[in-house]
PDB file of C-alpha atoms in Angstrom:
ATOM      1  CA  MET U   1      42.357  12.937 -31.220  1.00  0.00           C
ATOM      2  CA  ILE U   2      41.430   9.922 -33.795  1.00  0.00           C
ATOM      3  CA  SER U   3      43.686   7.510 -32.693  1.00  0.00           C
ATOM      4  CA  GLN U   4      42.845   8.763 -28.703  1.00  0.00           C
ATOM      5  CA  TYR U   5      38.599   9.045 -29.596  1.00  0.00           C
ATOM      6  CA  GLY U   6      38.283   7.537 -32.552  1.00  0.00           C
ATOM      7  CA  ASP U   7      36.784   4.150 -31.452  1.00  0.00           C
ATOM      8  CA  GLU U   8      33.967   6.113 -28.494  1.00  0.00           C
ATOM      9  CA  ILE U   9      33.237   8.680 -31.137  1.00  0.00           C
ATOM     10  CA  LEU U  10      32.336   5.802 -33.323  1.00  0.00           C
ATOM     11  CA  ARG U  11      30.293   3.492 -31.267  1.00  0.00           C
ATOM     12  CA  LEU U  12      27.826   6.705 -29.822  1.00  0.00           C
ATOM     13  CA  CYS U  13      27.319   7.287 -33.364  1.00  0.00           C
ATOM     14  CA  LEU U  14      26.745   3.533 -34.025  1.00  0.00           C
ATOM     15  CA  LEU U  15      24.473   3.490 -30.830  1.00  0.00           C
ATOM     16  CA  TYR U  16      22.883   6.632 -31.921  1.00  0.00           C
ATOM     17  CA  LEU U  17      22.151   5.657 -35.580  1.00  0.00           C
ATOM     18  CA  GLY U  18      21.779   2.342 -35.462  1.00  0.00           C
ATOM     19  CA  ASP U  19      22.758   1.686 -38.385  1.00  0.00           C
ATOM     20  CA  ARG U  20      27.070   0.910 -39.689  1.00  0.00           C
ATOM     21  CA  GLN U  21      27.095   2.862 -42.665  1.00  0.00           C
ATOM     22  CA  LEU U  22      26.206   5.857 -41.032  1.00  0.00           C
ATOM     23  CA  ALA U  23      27.445   6.039 -37.638  1.00  0.00           C
ATOM     24  CA  GLU U  24      31.131   5.354 -40.447  1.00  0.00           C
ATOM     25  CA  ASP U  25      29.607   8.300 -42.571  1.00  0.00           C
ATOM     26  CA  ALA U  26      28.711  10.406 -38.882  1.00  0.00           C
ATOM     27  CA  TYR U  27      32.531   9.206 -38.021  1.00  0.00           C
ATOM     28  CA  GLN U  28      33.460  11.108 -40.088  1.00  0.00           C
ATOM     29  CA  GLU U  29      31.976  14.719 -40.441  1.00  0.00           C
ATOM     30  CA  THR U  30      32.475  15.021 -36.894  1.00  0.00           C
ATOM     31  CA  PHE U  31      36.088  14.358 -36.937  1.00  0.00           C
ATOM     32  CA  VAL U  32      35.680  16.975 -40.322  1.00  0.00           C
ATOM     33  CA  LYS U  33      34.077  19.230 -38.761  1.00  0.00           C
ATOM     34  CA  ALA U  34      36.210  18.668 -35.744  1.00  0.00           C
ATOM     35  CA  TRP U  35      39.513  19.597 -37.930  1.00  0.00           C
ATOM     36  CA  LYS U  36      37.970  22.537 -40.132  1.00  0.00           C
ATOM     37  CA  HIS U  37      36.388  24.371 -36.888  1.00  0.00           C
ATOM     38  CA  GLY U  38      39.383  23.342 -34.108  1.00  0.00           C
ATOM     39  CA  ASP U  39      40.734  26.801 -34.119  1.00  0.00           C
ATOM     40  CA  THR U  40      37.329  28.269 -32.240  1.00  0.00           C
ATOM     41  CA  PHE U  41      37.554  24.923 -29.818  1.00  0.00           C
ATOM     42  CA  ARG U  42      37.500  27.592 -25.912  1.00  0.00           C
ATOM     43  CA  GLN U  43      38.028  24.343 -24.431  1.00  0.00           C
ATOM     44  CA  GLU U  44      35.875  25.263 -22.014  1.00  0.00           C
ATOM     45  CA  CYS U  45      35.126  21.175 -21.721  1.00  0.00           C
ATOM     46  CA  SER U  46      37.224  17.818 -22.394  1.00  0.00           C
ATOM     47  CA  THR U  47      38.144  17.211 -26.077  1.00  0.00           C
ATOM     48  CA  LYS U  48      36.188  14.323 -25.674  1.00  0.00           C
ATOM     49  CA  THR U  49      33.124  15.950 -24.740  1.00  0.00           C
ATOM     50  CA  TRP U  50      33.513  18.260 -27.087  1.00  0.00           C
ATOM     51  CA  LEU U  51      33.670  15.852 -29.900  1.00  0.00           C
ATOM     52  CA  SER U  52      30.376  13.617 -28.453  1.00  0.00           C
ATOM     53  CA  ARG U  53      29.353  16.755 -29.376  1.00  0.00           C
ATOM     54  CA  ILE U  54      29.800  17.387 -32.720  1.00  0.00           C
ATOM     55  CA  ALA U  55      29.070  13.879 -33.396  1.00  0.00           C
ATOM     56  CA  VAL U  56      25.645  14.143 -31.468  1.00  0.00           C
ATOM     57  CA  ASN U  57      24.836  16.939 -33.230  1.00  0.00           C
ATOM     58  CA  THR U  58      25.939  15.360 -36.478  1.00  0.00           C
ATOM     59  CA  CYS U  59      23.571  12.499 -36.115  1.00  0.00           C
ATOM     60  CA  ARG U  60      21.086  13.776 -35.446  1.00  0.00           C
ATOM     61  CA  ASP U  61      21.526  16.261 -38.517  1.00  0.00           C
ATOM     62  CA  MET U  62      21.342  12.909 -40.136  1.00  0.00           C
ATOM     63  CA  LEU U  63      18.219  11.906 -38.974  1.00  0.00           C
ATOM     64  CA  ARG U  64      16.149  14.547 -39.610  1.00  0.00           C
ATOM     65  CA  SER U  65      17.243  14.725 -43.519  1.00  0.00           C
ATOM     66  CA  GLY U  66      14.623  13.260 -45.563  1.00  0.00           C
ATOM     67  CA  TRP U  67      17.046  10.646 -47.012  1.00  0.00           C
ATOM     68  CA  PHE U  68      17.284   9.140 -44.188  1.00  0.00           C
ATOM     69  CA  ARG U  69      13.429   9.030 -43.520  1.00  0.00           C
ATOM     70  CA  MET U  70      13.351   6.799 -47.087  1.00  0.00           C
ATOM     71  CA  MET U  71      16.746   4.920 -46.595  1.00  0.00           C
ATOM     72  CA  LYS U  72      16.182   1.569 -45.348  1.00  0.00           C
ATOM     73  CA  ARG U  73      18.622  -0.032 -42.029  1.00  0.00           C
ATOM     74  CA  SER U  74      21.484  -1.033 -44.349  1.00  0.00           C
ATOM     75  CA  GLU U  75      22.591  -3.761 -41.253  1.00  0.00           C
ATOM     76  CA  PRO U  76      19.674  -6.091 -39.104  1.00  0.00           C
ATOM     77  CA  LEU U  77      20.669  -4.639 -35.298  1.00  0.00           C
ATOM     78  CA  GLU U  78      21.561  -8.466 -34.434  1.00  0.00           C
ATOM     79  CA  LYS U  79      25.396  -7.725 -36.305  1.00  0.00           C
ATOM     80  CA  LEU U  80      25.723  -4.311 -34.327  1.00  0.00           C
ATOM     81  CA  LEU U  81      26.363  -6.476 -31.607  1.00  0.00           C
ATOM     82  CA  ASP U  82      29.921  -7.011 -31.877  1.00  0.00           C
ATOM     83  CA  LEU U  83      30.455  -3.269 -32.618  1.00  0.00           C
ATOM     84  CA  ALA U  84      28.722  -1.578 -29.333  1.00  0.00           C
ATOM     85  CA  GLY U  85      31.212  -4.003 -27.034  1.00  0.00           C
ATOM     86  CA  ASP U  86      30.042  -4.377 -24.046  1.00  0.00           C
ATOM     87  CA  PHE U  87      27.004  -1.936 -24.114  1.00  0.00           C
ATOM     88  CA  VAL U  88      25.213  -4.863 -23.869  1.00  0.00           C
ATOM     89  CA  GLN U  89      24.009  -8.186 -22.770  1.00  0.00           C
ATOM     90  CA  SER U  90      24.427 -11.561 -25.086  1.00  0.00           C
ATOM     91  CA  ASP U  91      21.083 -11.736 -26.834  1.00  0.00           C
ATOM     92  CA  GLY U  92      21.207  -7.882 -27.426  1.00  0.00           C
ATOM     93  CA  SER U  93      17.821  -7.295 -25.894  1.00  0.00           C
ATOM     94  CA  VAL U  94      19.518  -4.135 -24.396  1.00  0.00           C
ATOM     95  CA  ARG U  95      20.700  -2.551 -27.318  1.00  0.00           C
ATOM     96  CA  ASP U  96      17.849  -3.104 -28.590  1.00  0.00           C
ATOM     97  CA  ALA U  97      15.804  -0.920 -25.799  1.00  0.00           C
ATOM     98  CA  VAL U  98      18.328   1.175 -26.461  1.00  0.00           C
ATOM     99  CA  LEU U  99      17.913   1.811 -29.743  1.00  0.00           C
ATOM    100  CA  ALA U 100      14.263   1.727 -29.424  1.00  0.00           C
ATOM    101  CA  LEU U 101      13.669   4.403 -26.976  1.00  0.00           C
ATOM    102  CA  PRO U 102      13.179   8.300 -28.242  1.00  0.00           C
ATOM    103  CA  GLY U 103      16.338  10.240 -29.499  1.00  0.00           C
ATOM    104  CA  LYS U 104      16.241  12.182 -26.209  1.00  0.00           C
ATOM    105  CA  TYR U 105      15.947   9.281 -23.347  1.00  0.00           C
ATOM    106  CA  ARG U 106      18.458   7.218 -25.705  1.00  0.00           C
ATOM    107  CA  GLU U 107      21.128   9.632 -26.624  1.00  0.00           C
ATOM    108  CA  VAL U 108      21.784   9.890 -22.276  1.00  0.00           C
ATOM    109  CA  ILE U 109      21.611   6.746 -21.643  1.00  0.00           C
ATOM    110  CA  VAL U 110      24.990   6.056 -24.291  1.00  0.00           C
ATOM    111  CA  LEU U 111      26.741   8.994 -23.123  1.00  0.00           C
ATOM    112  CA  TYR U 112      25.615   7.630 -18.915  1.00  0.00           C
ATOM    113  CA  TYR U 113      26.313   4.242 -19.729  1.00  0.00           C
ATOM    114  CA  ASP U 114      28.347   3.729 -22.585  1.00  0.00           C
ATOM    115  CA  GLN U 115      30.682   6.961 -23.018  1.00  0.00           C
ATOM    116  CA  GLY U 116      30.780   7.201 -19.077  1.00  0.00           C
ATOM    117  CA  MET U 117      30.130  10.846 -19.131  1.00  0.00           C
ATOM    118  CA  LYS U 118      29.070  12.358 -15.917  1.00  0.00           C
ATOM    119  CA  LEU U 119      25.253  14.575 -15.741  1.00  0.00           C
ATOM    120  CA  LYS U 120      27.231  17.938 -15.782  1.00  0.00           C
ATOM    121  CA  GLU U 121      28.592  16.347 -18.834  1.00  0.00           C
ATOM    122  CA  ILE U 122      25.749  15.232 -20.661  1.00  0.00           C
ATOM    123  CA  ALA U 123      23.918  18.796 -19.529  1.00  0.00           C
ATOM    124  CA  ASP U 124      26.390  20.980 -21.310  1.00  0.00           C
ATOM    125  CA  LEU U 125      26.823  18.822 -23.954  1.00  0.00           C
ATOM    126  CA  LEU U 126      23.249  18.171 -24.715  1.00  0.00           C
ATOM    127  CA  HIS U 127      22.372  22.333 -23.686  1.00  0.00           C
ATOM    128  CA  LEU U 128      20.111  20.929 -20.854  1.00  0.00           C
ATOM    129  CA  PRO U 129      20.205  22.621 -16.929  1.00  0.00           C
ATOM    130  CA  VAL U 130      21.734  19.202 -15.103  1.00  0.00           C
ATOM    131  CA  TYR U 131      18.050  18.301 -14.059  1.00  0.00           C
ATOM    132  CA  SER U 132      16.412  17.940 -17.360  1.00  0.00           C
ATOM    133  CA  ALA U 133      19.484  15.575 -17.994  1.00  0.00           C
ATOM    134  CA  SER U 134      19.108  14.006 -14.925  1.00  0.00           C
ATOM    135  CA  THR U 135      14.721  13.509 -15.917  1.00  0.00           C
ATOM    136  CA  ARG U 136      15.639  12.213 -19.297  1.00  0.00           C
ATOM    137  CA  LEU U 137      17.903   9.571 -17.353  1.00  0.00           C
ATOM    138  CA  ARG U 138      15.740   8.475 -14.844  1.00  0.00           C
ATOM    139  CA  ARG U 139      12.494   8.630 -17.683  1.00  0.00           C
ATOM    140  CA  ALA U 140      14.831   6.127 -19.943  1.00  0.00           C
ATOM    141  CA  ARG U 141      16.011   3.557 -17.151  1.00  0.00           C
ATOM    142  CA  ALA U 142      12.100   3.199 -16.318  1.00  0.00           C
ATOM    143  CA  LEU U 143      11.516   3.308 -20.048  1.00  0.00           C
ATOM    144  CA  LEU U 144      14.043   0.137 -20.537  1.00  0.00           C
ATOM    145  CA  LYS U 145      13.041  -0.754 -17.084  1.00  0.00           C
ATOM    146  CA  LYS U 146       9.190  -1.371 -18.152  1.00  0.00           C
ATOM    147  CA  THR U 147      10.480  -2.569 -21.521  1.00  0.00           C
ATOM    148  CA  LEU U 148      13.121  -5.530 -20.278  1.00  0.00           C
ATOM    149  CA  GLY U 149      10.866  -6.323 -17.198  1.00  0.00           C
ATOM    150  CA  GLU U 150      13.710  -6.353 -14.698  1.00  0.00           C
ATOM    151  CA  GLU U 151      15.350  -3.587 -12.758  1.00  0.00           C
ATOM    152  CA  VAL U 152      17.747  -1.109 -14.831  1.00  0.00           C
ATOM    153  CA  ASP U 153      20.292   0.357 -11.659  1.00  0.00           C
ATOM    154  CA  ALA U 154      22.555   3.144 -11.657  1.00  0.00           C
TER     155      ALA U 154
END
C-alpha cells in the first residue's frame, strides 16, 4: 500500500496540515492504523478512499490536539511549494489560499483537485451526503475566487 498510495497520502497530509514534519507523522500514523485494522476493511470503497479517510481523520485529530495549537509551525509555507507538486501555481498563491481556508472547505478542495476524487467518494470519506460535499466544494471555490480575485475553474 505504501508503494502504491504513499505519495498521494503524504501530499494529502501535507496540504491538510501545512507542515512537513506533522504531515510525515500523520502519514506514518495512517499506515500504522491501516496495518493494524486491515482485517476490518470491508472493501465497500477503494483502498485509496479508505486510506484517505484514515489520513483525514488522523490530520483532524492532530489539528484538534492542544499540543498542535501551542506548537509553532516548523517550516514556512514557501518551502511546501516543492512538496505539494502540481497542485499549486509557481508563486504559491493558490497553495496559500487553500491552506487559509477553513478545514471543512480545505479538505474538499484537496480531495477533489489534488487527490482527483469524485464527489461521491469525498462524501463517503467525510461521512456526508453528496449534496453537502457539493455545497462545500462550491463554497470553497467561491472563497478561493474571492481571495485570489480570479475565476477558479471546476
